[in-house]
Coordinates of C-alpha atoms in Angstrom, one line a residue:
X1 CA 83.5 60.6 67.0
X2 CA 82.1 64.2 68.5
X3 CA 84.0 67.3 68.9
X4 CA 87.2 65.4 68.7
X5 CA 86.4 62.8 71.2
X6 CA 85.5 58.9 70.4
X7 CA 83.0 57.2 72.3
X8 CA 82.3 53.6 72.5
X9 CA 79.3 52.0 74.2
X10 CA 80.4 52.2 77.8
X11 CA 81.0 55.4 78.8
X12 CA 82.9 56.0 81.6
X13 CA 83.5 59.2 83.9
X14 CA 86.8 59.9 82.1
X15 CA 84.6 60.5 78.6
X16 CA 82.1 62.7 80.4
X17 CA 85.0 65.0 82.0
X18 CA 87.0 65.0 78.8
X19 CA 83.4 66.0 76.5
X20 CA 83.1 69.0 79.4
X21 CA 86.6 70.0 78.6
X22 CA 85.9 69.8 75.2
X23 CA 82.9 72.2 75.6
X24 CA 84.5 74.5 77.5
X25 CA 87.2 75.4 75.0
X26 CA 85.3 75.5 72.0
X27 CA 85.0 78.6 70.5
X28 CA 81.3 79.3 71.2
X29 CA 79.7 81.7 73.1
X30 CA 78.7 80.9 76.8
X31 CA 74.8 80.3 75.5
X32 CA 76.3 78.0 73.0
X33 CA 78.4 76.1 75.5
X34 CA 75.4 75.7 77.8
X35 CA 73.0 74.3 75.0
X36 CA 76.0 71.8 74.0
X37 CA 75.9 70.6 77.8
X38 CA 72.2 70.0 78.0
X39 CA 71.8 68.4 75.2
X40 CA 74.5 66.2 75.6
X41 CA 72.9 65.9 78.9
X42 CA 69.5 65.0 78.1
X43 CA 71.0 62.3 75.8
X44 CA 73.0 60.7 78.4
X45 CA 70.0 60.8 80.7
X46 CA 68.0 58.9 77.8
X47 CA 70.9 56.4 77.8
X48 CA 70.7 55.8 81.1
X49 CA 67.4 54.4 80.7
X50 CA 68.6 51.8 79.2
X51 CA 71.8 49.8 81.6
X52 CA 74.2 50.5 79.2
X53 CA 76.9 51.9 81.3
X54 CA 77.1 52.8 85.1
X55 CA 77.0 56.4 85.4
X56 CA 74.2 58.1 87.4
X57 CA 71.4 60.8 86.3
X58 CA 73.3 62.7 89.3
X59 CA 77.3 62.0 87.9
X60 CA 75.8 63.3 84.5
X61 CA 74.5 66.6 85.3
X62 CA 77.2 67.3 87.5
X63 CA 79.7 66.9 85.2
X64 CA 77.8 68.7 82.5
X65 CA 76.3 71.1 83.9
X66 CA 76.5 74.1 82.1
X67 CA 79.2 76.4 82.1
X68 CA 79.2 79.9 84.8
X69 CA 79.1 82.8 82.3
X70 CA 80.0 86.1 83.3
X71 CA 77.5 88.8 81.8
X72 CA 78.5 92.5 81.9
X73 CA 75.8 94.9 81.0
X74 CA 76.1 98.8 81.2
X75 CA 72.8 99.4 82.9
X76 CA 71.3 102.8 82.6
X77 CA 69.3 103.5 85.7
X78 CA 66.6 106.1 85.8
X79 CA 67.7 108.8 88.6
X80 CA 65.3 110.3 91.2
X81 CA 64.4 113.2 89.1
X82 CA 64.0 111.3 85.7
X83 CA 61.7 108.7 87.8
X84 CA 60.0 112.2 89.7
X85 CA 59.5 113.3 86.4
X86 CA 57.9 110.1 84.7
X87 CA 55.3 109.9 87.5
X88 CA 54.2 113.2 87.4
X89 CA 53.6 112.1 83.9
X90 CA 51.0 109.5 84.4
X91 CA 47.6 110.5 83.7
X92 CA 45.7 108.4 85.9
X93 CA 45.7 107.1 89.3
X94 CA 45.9 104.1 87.2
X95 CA 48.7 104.7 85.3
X96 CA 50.5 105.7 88.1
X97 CA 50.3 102.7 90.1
X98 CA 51.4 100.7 87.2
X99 CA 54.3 102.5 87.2
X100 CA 55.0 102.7 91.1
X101 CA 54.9 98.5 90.5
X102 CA 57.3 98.7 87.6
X103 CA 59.7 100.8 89.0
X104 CA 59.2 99.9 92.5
X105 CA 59.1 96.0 92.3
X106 CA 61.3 95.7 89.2
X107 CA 58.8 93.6 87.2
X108 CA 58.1 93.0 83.3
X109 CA 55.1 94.0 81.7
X110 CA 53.6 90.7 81.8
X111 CA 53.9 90.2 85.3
X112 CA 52.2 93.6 85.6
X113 CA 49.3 92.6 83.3
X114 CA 48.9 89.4 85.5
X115 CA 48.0 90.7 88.6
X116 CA 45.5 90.2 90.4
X117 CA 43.7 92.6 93.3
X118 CA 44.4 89.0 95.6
X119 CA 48.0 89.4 94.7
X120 CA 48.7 92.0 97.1
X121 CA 49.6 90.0 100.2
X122 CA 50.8 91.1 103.5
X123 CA 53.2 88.6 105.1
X124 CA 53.9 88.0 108.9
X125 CA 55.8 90.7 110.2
X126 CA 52.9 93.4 108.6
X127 CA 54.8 94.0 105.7
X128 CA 53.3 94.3 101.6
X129 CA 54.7 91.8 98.7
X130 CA 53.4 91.1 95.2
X131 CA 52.6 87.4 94.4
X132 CA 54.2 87.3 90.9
X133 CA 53.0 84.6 88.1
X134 CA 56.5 84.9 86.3
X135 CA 57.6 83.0 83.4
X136 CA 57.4 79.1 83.8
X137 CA 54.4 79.4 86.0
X138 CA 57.3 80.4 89.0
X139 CA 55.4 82.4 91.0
X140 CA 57.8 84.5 94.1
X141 CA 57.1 86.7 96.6
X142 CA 58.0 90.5 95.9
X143 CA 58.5 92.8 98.6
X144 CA 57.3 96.4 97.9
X145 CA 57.7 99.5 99.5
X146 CA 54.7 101.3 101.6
X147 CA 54.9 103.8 98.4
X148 CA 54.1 101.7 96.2
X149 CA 50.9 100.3 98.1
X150 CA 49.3 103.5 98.2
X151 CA 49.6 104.1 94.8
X152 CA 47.6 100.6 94.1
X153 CA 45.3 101.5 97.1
X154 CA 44.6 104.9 95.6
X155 CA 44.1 103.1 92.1
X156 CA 41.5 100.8 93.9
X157 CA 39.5 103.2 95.6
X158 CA 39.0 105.1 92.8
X159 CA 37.7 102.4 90.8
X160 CA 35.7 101.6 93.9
X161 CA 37.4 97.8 94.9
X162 CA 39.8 96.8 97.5
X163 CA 43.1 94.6 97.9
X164 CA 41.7 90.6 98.1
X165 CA 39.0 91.2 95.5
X166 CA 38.7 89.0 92.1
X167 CA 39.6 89.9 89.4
X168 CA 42.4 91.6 87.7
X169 CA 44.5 94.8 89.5
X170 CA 45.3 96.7 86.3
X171 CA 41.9 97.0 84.1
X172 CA 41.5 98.4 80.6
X173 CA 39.7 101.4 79.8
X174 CA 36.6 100.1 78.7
X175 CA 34.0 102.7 77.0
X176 CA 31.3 99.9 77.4
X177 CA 32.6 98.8 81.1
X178 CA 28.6 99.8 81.8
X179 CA 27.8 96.5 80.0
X180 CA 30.1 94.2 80.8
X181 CA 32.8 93.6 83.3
X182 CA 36.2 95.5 82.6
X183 CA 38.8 93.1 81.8
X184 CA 42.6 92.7 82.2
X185 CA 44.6 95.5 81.2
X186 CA 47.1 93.8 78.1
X187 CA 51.0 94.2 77.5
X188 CA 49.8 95.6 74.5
X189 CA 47.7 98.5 75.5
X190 CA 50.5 98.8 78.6
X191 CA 52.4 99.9 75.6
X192 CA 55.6 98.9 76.3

């Protein structure tokens, strides 16, 4: 017997319905609720391994598929002067381009980190994107504006490479870069 419902050995639809219910109106938050769901979901999944009863992978998760959670954040947004004001900031051409990506494409400092020159793509119609390596090795295409190019071309020429080269985009500041090749800037020294 779990959360107040009795199952025997053959499932049916009925139970699967009644265990969402169940989940649903417990008191947990909506992260809760949608880590009840997949692991109930992953166990009937196991089970269906094994002919037990005669519901589907596909029945299973979409009766249990997590719960729609609404998530109301106050964002604070940086206006155009605070943003005018943080670039003007930037010391380098460098750090200046890293912030034209961050503010301009939206991404986190990983992503940032993880670019590479080859990353800067143009697509059909003539227009720039970033190739991101996010989270889960998902990488998506980002479209950026022609501001925010510059900034990474002006970076690049300074440092005396071009878009489609090797190698990382953002580089550390290497005292000994004479002796060996610079590597990738980190999220650490990004210091965010």
């Amino acid at each position: 017997k779990l959360l107040g419902l009795e199952f025997a050995i053959d499932i049916q639809m009925e139970h699967l319905m009644l265990l969402r219910k169940a989940v649903i109106d417990a008191d947990a938050a909506p992260a809760s609720k949608a880590q009840m769901m997949a692991a109930w979901r992953g166990f009937l999944k196991w089970r269906c391994v094994r002919p037990i009863h005669g519901i589907s992978r596909e029945d299973i998760d979409d009766l249990l598929r997590p719960p729609r959670s609404k998530v109301i954040r106050p964002y604070d947004v940086l206006s155009r002067a605070e943003t005018t004001k943080l670039l003007e900031q930037a010391g380098t051409l460098r750090d200046r381009a890293i912030l034209f990506v961050m503010l301009g494409a939206g991404l986190r400092a990983a992503e940032v980190v993880g670019l590479d020159c080859s990353d800067v793509r143009l697509d059909a119609e003539g227009e720039y994107f970033l190739l991101v390596h996010g989270k889960a090795r998902r990488d998506r295409q980002v479209p950026v504006h022609q501001e925010v190019v510059d900034a990474i071309l002006a970076y690049l020429s300074e440092s005396h490479r071009k878009l489609g080269d090797g190698g990382p985009l953002f580089r550390a500041h290497d005292r000994a870069r004479h002796r060996r090749d610079r590597r990738r800037l980190t999220t650490r020294a990004l210091g965010f």
